[in-house]
mmCIF file of C-alpha atoms and ligand atoms in Angstrom:
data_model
loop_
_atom_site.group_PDB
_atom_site.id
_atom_site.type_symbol
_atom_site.label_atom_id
_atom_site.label_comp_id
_atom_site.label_asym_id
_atom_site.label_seq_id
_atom_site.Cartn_x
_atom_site.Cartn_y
_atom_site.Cartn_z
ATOM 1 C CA UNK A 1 34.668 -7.581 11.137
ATOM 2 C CA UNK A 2 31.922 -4.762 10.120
ATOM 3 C CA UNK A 3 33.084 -1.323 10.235
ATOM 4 C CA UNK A 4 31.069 1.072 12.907
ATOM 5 C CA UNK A 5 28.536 1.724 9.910
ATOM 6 C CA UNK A 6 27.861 -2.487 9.590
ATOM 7 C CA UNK A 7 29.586 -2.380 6.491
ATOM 8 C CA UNK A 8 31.533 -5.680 5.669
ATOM 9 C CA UNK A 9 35.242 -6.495 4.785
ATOM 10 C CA UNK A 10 34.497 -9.967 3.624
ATOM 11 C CA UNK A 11 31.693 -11.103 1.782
ATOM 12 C CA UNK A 12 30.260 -14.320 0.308
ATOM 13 C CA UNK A 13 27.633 -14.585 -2.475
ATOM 14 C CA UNK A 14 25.922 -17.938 -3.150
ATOM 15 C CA UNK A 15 25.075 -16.705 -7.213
ATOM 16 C CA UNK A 16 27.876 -15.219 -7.629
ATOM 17 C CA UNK A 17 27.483 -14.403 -11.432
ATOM 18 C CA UNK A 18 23.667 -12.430 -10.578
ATOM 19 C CA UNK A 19 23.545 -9.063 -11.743
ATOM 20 C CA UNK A 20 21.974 -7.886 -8.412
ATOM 21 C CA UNK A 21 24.505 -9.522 -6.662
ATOM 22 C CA UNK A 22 27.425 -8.505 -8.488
ATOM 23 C CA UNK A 23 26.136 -4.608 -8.724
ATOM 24 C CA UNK A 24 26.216 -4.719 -4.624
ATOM 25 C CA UNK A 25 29.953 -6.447 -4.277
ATOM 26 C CA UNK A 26 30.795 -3.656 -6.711
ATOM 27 C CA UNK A 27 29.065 -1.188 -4.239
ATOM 28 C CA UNK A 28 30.291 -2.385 -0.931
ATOM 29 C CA UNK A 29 34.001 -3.135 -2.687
ATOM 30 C CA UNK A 30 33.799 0.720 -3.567
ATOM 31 C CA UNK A 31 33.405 1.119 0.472
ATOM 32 C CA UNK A 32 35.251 -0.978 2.425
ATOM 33 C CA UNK A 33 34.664 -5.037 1.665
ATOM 34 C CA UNK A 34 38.249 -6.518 0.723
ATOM 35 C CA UNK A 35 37.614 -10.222 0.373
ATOM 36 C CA UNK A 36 34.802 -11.810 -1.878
ATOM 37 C CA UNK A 37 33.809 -15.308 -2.243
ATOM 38 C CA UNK A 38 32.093 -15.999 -5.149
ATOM 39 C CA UNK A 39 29.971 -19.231 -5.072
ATOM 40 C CA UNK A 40 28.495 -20.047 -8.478
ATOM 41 C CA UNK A 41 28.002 -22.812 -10.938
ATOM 42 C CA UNK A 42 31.689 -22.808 -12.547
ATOM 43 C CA UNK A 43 30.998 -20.624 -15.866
ATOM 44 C CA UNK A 44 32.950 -18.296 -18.052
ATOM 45 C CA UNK A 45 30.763 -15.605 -16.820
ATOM 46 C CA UNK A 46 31.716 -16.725 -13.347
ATOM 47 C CA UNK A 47 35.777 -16.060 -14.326
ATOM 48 C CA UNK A 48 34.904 -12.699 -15.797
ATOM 49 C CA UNK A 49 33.023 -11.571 -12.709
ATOM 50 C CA UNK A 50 35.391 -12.623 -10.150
ATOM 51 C CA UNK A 51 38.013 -10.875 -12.557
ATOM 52 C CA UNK A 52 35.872 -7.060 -12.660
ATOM 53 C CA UNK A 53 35.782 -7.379 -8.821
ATOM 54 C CA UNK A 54 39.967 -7.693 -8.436
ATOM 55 C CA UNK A 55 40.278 -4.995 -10.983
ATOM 56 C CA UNK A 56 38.124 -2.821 -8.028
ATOM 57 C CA UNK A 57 40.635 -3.826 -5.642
ATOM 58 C CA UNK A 58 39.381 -6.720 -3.966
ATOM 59 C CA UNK A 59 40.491 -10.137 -3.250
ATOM 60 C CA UNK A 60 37.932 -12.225 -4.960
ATOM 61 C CA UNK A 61 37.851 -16.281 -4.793
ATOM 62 C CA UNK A 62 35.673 -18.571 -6.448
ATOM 63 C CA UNK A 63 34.411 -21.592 -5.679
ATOM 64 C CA UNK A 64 31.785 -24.250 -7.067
ATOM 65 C CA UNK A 65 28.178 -23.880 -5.766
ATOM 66 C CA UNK A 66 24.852 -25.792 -6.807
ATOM 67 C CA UNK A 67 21.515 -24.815 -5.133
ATOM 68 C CA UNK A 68 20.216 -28.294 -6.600
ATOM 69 C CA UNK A 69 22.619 -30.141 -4.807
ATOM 70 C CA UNK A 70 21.895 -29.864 -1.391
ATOM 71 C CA UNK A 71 24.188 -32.428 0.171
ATOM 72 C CA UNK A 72 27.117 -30.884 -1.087
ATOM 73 C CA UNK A 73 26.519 -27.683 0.674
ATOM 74 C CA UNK A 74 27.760 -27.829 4.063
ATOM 75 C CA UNK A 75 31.416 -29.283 2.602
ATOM 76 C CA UNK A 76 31.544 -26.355 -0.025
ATOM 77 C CA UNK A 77 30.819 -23.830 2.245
ATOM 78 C CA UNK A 78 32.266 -24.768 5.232
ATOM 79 C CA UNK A 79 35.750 -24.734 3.472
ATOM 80 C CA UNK A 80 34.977 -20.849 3.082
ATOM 81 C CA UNK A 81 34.246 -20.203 6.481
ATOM 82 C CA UNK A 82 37.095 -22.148 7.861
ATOM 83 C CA UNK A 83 39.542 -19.598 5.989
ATOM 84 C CA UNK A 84 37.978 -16.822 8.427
ATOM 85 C CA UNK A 85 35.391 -14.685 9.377
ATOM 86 C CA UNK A 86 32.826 -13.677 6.802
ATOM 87 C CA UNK A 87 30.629 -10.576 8.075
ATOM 88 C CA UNK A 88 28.017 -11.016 4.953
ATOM 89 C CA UNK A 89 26.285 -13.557 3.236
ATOM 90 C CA UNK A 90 24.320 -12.697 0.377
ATOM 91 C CA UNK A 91 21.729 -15.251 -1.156
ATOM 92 C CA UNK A 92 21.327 -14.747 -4.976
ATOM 93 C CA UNK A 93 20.554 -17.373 -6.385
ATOM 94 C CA UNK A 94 17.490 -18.159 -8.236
ATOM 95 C CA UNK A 95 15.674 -19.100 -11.370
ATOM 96 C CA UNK A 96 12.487 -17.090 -12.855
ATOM 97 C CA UNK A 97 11.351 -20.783 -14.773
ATOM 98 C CA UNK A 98 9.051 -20.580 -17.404
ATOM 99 C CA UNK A 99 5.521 -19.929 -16.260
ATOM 100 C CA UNK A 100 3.417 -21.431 -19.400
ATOM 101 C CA UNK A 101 5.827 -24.011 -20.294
ATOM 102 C CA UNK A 102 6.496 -25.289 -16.486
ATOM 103 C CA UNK A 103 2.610 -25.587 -16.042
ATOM 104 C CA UNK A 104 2.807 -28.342 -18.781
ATOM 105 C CA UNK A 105 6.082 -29.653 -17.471
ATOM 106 C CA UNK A 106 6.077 -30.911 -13.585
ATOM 107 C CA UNK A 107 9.756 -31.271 -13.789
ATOM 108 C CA UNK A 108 11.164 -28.163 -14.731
ATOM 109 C CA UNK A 109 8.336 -26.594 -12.162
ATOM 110 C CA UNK A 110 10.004 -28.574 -9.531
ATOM 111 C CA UNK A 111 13.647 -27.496 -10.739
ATOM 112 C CA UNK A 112 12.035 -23.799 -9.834
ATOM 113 C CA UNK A 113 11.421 -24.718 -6.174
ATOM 114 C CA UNK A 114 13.842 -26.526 -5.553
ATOM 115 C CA UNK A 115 16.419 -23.794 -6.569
ATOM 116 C CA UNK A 116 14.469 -20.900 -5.059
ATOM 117 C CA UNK A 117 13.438 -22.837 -1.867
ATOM 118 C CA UNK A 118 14.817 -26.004 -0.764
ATOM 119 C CA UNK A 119 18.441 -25.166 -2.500
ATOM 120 C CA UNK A 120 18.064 -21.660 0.062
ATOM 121 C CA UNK A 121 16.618 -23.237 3.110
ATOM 122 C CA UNK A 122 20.159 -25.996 2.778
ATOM 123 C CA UNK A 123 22.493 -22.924 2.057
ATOM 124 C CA UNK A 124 21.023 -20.869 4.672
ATOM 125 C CA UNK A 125 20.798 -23.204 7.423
ATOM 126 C CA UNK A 126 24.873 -24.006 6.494
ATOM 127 C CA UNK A 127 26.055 -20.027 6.332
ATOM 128 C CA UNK A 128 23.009 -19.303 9.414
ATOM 129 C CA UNK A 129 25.061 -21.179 11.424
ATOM 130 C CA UNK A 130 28.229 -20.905 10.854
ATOM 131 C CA UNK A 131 27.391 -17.205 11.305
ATOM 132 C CA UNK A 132 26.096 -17.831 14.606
ATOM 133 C CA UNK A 133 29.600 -19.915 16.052
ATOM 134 C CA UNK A 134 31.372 -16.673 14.329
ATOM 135 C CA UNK A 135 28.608 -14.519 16.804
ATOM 136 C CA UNK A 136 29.015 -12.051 14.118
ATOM 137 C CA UNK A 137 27.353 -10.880 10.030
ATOM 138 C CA UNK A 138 24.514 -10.213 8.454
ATOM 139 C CA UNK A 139 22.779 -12.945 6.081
ATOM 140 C CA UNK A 140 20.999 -10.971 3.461
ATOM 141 C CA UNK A 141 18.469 -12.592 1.224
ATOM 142 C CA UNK A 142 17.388 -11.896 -2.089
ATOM 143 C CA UNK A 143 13.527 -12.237 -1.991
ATOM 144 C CA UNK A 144 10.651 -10.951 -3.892
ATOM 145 C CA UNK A 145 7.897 -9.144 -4.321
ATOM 146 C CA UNK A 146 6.568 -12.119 -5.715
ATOM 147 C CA UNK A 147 6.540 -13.930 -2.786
ATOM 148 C CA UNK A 148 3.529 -11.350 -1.109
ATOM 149 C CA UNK A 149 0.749 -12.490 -3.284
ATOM 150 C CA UNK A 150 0.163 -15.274 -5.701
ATOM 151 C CA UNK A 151 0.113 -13.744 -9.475
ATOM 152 C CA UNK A 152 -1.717 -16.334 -12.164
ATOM 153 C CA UNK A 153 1.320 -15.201 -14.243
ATOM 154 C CA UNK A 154 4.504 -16.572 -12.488
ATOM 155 C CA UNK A 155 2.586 -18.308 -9.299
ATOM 156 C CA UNK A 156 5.765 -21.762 -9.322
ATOM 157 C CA UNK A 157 8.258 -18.607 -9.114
ATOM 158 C CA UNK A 158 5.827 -16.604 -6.510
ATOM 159 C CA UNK A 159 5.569 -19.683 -4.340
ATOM 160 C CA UNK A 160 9.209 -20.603 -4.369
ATOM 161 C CA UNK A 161 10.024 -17.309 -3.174
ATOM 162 C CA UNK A 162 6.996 -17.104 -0.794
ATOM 163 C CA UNK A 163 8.510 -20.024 0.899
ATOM 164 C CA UNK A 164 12.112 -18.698 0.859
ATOM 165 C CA UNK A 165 10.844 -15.451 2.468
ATOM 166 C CA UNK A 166 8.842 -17.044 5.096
ATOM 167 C CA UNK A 167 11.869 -19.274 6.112
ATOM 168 C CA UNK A 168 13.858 -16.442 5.882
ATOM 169 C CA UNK A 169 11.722 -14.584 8.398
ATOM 170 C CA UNK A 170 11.483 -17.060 10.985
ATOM 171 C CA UNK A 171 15.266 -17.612 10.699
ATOM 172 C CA UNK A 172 15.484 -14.289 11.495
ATOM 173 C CA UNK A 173 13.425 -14.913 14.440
ATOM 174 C CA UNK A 174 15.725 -17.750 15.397
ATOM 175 C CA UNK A 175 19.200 -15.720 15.312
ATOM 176 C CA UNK A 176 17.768 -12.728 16.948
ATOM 177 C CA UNK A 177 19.772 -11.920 19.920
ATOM 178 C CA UNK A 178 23.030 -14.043 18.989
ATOM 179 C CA UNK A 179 24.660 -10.801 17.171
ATOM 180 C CA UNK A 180 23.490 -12.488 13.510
ATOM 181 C CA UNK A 181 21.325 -10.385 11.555
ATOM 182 C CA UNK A 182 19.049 -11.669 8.579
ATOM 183 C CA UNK A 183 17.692 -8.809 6.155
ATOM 184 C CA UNK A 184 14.978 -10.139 4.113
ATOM 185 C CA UNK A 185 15.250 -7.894 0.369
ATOM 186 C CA UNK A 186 12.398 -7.642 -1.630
ATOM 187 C CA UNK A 187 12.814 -6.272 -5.072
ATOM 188 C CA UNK A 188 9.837 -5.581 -7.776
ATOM 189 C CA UNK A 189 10.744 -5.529 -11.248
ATOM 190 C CA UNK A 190 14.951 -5.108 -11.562
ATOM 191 C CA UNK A 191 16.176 -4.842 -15.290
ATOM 192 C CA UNK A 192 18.704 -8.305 -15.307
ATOM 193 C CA UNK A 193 20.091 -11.035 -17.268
ATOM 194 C CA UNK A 194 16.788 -12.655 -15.470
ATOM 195 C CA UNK A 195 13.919 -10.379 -16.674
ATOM 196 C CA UNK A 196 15.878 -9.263 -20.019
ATOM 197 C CA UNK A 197 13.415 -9.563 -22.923
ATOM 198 C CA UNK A 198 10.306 -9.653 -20.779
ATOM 199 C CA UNK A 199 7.778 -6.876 -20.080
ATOM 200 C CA UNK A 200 8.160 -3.981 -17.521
ATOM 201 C CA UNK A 201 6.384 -3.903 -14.638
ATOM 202 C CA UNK A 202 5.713 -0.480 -13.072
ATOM 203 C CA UNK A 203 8.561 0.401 -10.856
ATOM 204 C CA UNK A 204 11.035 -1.420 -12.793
ATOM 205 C CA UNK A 205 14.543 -0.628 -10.789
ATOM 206 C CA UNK A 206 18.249 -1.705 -11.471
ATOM 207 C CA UNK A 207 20.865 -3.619 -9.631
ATOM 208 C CA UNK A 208 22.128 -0.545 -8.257
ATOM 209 C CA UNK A 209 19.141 0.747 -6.680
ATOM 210 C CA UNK A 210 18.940 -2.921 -5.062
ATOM 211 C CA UNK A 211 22.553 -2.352 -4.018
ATOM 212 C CA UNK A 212 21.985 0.764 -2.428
ATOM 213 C CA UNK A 213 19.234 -0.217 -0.384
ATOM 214 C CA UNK A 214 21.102 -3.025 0.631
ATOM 215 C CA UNK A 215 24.117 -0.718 1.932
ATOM 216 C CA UNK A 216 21.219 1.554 4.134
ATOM 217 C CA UNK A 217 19.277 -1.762 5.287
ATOM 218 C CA UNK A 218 23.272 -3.113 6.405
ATOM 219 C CA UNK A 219 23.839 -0.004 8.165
ATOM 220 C CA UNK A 220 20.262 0.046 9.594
ATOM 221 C CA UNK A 221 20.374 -3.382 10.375
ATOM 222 C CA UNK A 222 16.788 -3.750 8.623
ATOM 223 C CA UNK A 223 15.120 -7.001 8.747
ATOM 224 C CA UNK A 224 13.085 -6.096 5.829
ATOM 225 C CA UNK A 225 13.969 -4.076 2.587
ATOM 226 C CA UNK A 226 11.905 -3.057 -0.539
ATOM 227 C CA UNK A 227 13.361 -2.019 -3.547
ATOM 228 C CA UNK A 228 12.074 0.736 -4.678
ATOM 229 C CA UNK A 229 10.731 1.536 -1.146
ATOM 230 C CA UNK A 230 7.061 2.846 -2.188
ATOM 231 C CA UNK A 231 6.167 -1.109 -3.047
ATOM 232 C CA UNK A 232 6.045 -1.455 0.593
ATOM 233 C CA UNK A 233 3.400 0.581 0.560
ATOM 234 C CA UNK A 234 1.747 -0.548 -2.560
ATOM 235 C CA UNK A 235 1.586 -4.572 -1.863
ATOM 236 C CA UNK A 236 0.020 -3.545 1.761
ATOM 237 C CA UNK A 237 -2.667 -2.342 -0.662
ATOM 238 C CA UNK A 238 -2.532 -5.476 -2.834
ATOM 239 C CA UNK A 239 -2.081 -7.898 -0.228
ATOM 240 C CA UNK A 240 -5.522 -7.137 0.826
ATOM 241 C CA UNK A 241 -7.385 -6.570 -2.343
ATOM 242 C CA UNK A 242 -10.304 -9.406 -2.427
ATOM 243 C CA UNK A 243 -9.277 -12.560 -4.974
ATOM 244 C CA UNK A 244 -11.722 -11.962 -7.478
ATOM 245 C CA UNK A 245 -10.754 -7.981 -7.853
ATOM 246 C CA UNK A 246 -7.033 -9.447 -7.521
ATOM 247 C CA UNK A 247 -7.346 -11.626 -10.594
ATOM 248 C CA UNK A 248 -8.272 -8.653 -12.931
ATOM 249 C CA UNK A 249 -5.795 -6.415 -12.020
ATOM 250 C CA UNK A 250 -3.216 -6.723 -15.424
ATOM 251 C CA UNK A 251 -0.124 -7.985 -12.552
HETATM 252 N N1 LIG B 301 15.541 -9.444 -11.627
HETATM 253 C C1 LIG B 301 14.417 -9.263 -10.937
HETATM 254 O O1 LIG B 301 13.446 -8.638 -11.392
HETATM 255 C C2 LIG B 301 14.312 -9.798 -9.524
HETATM 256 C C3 LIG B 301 13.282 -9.311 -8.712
HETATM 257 C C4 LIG B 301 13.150 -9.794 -7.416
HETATM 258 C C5 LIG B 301 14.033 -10.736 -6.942
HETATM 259 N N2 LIG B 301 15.035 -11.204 -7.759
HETATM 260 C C6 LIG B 301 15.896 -12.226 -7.214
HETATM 261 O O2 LIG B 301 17.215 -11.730 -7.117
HETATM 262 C C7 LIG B 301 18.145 -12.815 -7.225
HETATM 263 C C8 LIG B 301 19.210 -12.452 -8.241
HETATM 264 O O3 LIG B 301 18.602 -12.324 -9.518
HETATM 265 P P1 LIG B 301 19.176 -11.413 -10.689
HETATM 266 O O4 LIG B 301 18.102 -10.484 -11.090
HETATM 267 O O5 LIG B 301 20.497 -10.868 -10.291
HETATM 268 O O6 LIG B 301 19.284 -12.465 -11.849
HETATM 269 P P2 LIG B 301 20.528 -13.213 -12.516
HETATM 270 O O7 LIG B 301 21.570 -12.245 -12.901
HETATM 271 O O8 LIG B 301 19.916 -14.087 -13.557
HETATM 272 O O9 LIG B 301 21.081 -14.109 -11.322
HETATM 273 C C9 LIG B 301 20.553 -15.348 -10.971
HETATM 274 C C10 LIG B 301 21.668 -16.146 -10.349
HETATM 275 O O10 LIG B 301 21.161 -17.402 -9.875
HETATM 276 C C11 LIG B 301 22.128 -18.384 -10.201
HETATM 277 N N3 LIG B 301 21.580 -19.719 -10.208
HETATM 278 C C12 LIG B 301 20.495 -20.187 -10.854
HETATM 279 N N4 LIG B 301 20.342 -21.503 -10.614
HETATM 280 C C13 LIG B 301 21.373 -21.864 -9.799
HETATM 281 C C14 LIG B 301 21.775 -23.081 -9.189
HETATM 282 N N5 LIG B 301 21.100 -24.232 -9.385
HETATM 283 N N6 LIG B 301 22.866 -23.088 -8.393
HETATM 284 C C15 LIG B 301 23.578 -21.960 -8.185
HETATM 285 N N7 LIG B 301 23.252 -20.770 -8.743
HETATM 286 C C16 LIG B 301 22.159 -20.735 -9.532
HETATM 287 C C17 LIG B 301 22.630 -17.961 -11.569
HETATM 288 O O11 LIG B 301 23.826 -18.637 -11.833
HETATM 289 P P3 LIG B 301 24.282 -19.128 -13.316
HETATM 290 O O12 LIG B 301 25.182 -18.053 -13.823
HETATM 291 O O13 LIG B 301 25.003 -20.415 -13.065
HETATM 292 O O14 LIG B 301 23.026 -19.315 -14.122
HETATM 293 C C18 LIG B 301 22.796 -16.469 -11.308
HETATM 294 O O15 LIG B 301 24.008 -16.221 -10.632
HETATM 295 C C19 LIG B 301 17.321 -14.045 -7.580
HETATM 296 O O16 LIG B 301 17.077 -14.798 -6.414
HETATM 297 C C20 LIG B 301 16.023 -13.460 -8.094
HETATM 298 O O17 LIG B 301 14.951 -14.361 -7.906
HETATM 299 C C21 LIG B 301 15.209 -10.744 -9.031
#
């Protein structure tokens, strides 16, 4: 169960080797989170990861997750939540794609969405309920602020996570009043295994600063997070800025 500050003991990640993701385990481990699942593609980096957590004290399991196979998810998962309660689910997953090249390449544009979208509507739908016959935890997605307003530079990303986030809403919607919470997170620019090599945006954070305002929107209870806050503020602005102003704007 949460503490009184809506703090978890157990956790499970679906992307369990992301940076963001791993940065808040380490955070939450460090307050009072014992038990982490760690659902990933099997991976060397997956081994390593699940071995930094233990040496922070926690028991840490792993087991084999694919956003791009949907059928398998209610199986995989299910075995976690039949070994008991699990107060948080964080949603990590996700692939940036290659803008230019996935333009020319259907495919591999499709791969995008179907990782960032479909792959997140099947996972949530599993953990949302299973969550909801528990009556109990918090379901914390990794969105973007991508998803607020289609940029001509990474639009197959933007949409993906435009979709994500609007599902994500409305499931939030859905589990209101059954003691399940759903915080939607959106980050700008984090510096990550994802966005290493590419160019700043303004704002740039890290996967601590995500981590930390995960741990305030848990103990809020927030239903929406920015990270770093002021973006809130900033893609109101955006948001409404006319299409042909929009495109000019170097985004
Ligand atoms: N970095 C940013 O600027 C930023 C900003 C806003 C939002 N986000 C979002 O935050 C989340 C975490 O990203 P990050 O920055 O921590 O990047 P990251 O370290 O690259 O993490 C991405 C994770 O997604 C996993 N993944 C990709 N395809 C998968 C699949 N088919 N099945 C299962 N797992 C899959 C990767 O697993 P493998 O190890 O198997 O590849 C990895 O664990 C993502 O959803 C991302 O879109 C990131």
């Amino acid at each position: 169960m949460k503490d009184a500050f809506g703090l978890p003991q157990s956790l499970l990640v679906l992307g369990g080797t992301s940076d963001i993701a791993l940065a808040t385990a380490r955070r939450l481990i460090a307050r009072r989170t014992r038990t982490v699942w760690l659902a990933a593609r099997p991976s060397p980096a997956l081994d390593e990861a699940a071995d930094r957590l233990r040496g922070l004290g926690a028991q840490v399991h792993t087991l084999p997750f694919d956003a791009l196979d949907p059928a398998s998810h209610e199986e995989t998962l299910g075995k976690v939540f039949a070994e008991g309660d699990i107060d948080m689910v964080l949603l990590a997953f996700g692939t940036l794609g290659d803008q230019a090249h996935d333009e020319r390449d259907p495919g591999a544009a499709v791969r995008v969405a179907q990782t960032n979208y479909t792959g997140a509507v099947s996972a949530g739908l599993v953990c949302a309920a299973a969550l909801q016959n528990q009556g109990h935890g918090s379901l914390v997605v990794l969105s973007s602020v991508a998803a607020e307003r289609a940029r001509r530079a990474n639009f197959i990303y933007g949409s993906s996570k435009a979709g994500l986030d609007t599902f994500t809403q409305g499931l939030g919607d859905a589990l209101h009043g059954t003691g399940v919470h759903v915080m939607v997170v959106r980050p700008g620019f984090v510096r990550t295994r994802m966005t290493a090599g590419l160019q700043e945006a303004p704002l740039a954070t890290t996967p601590e600063a995500v981590a930390t305002a995960i741990e305030l929107g848990l103990r809020r209870r927030s239903e929406t997070v920015w990270v770093p806050g002021v973006l809130r503020v900033v893609m109101a602005v955006l948001r409404h800025l006319p299409r042909g102003v929009f495109r000019r704007l170097p985004v």
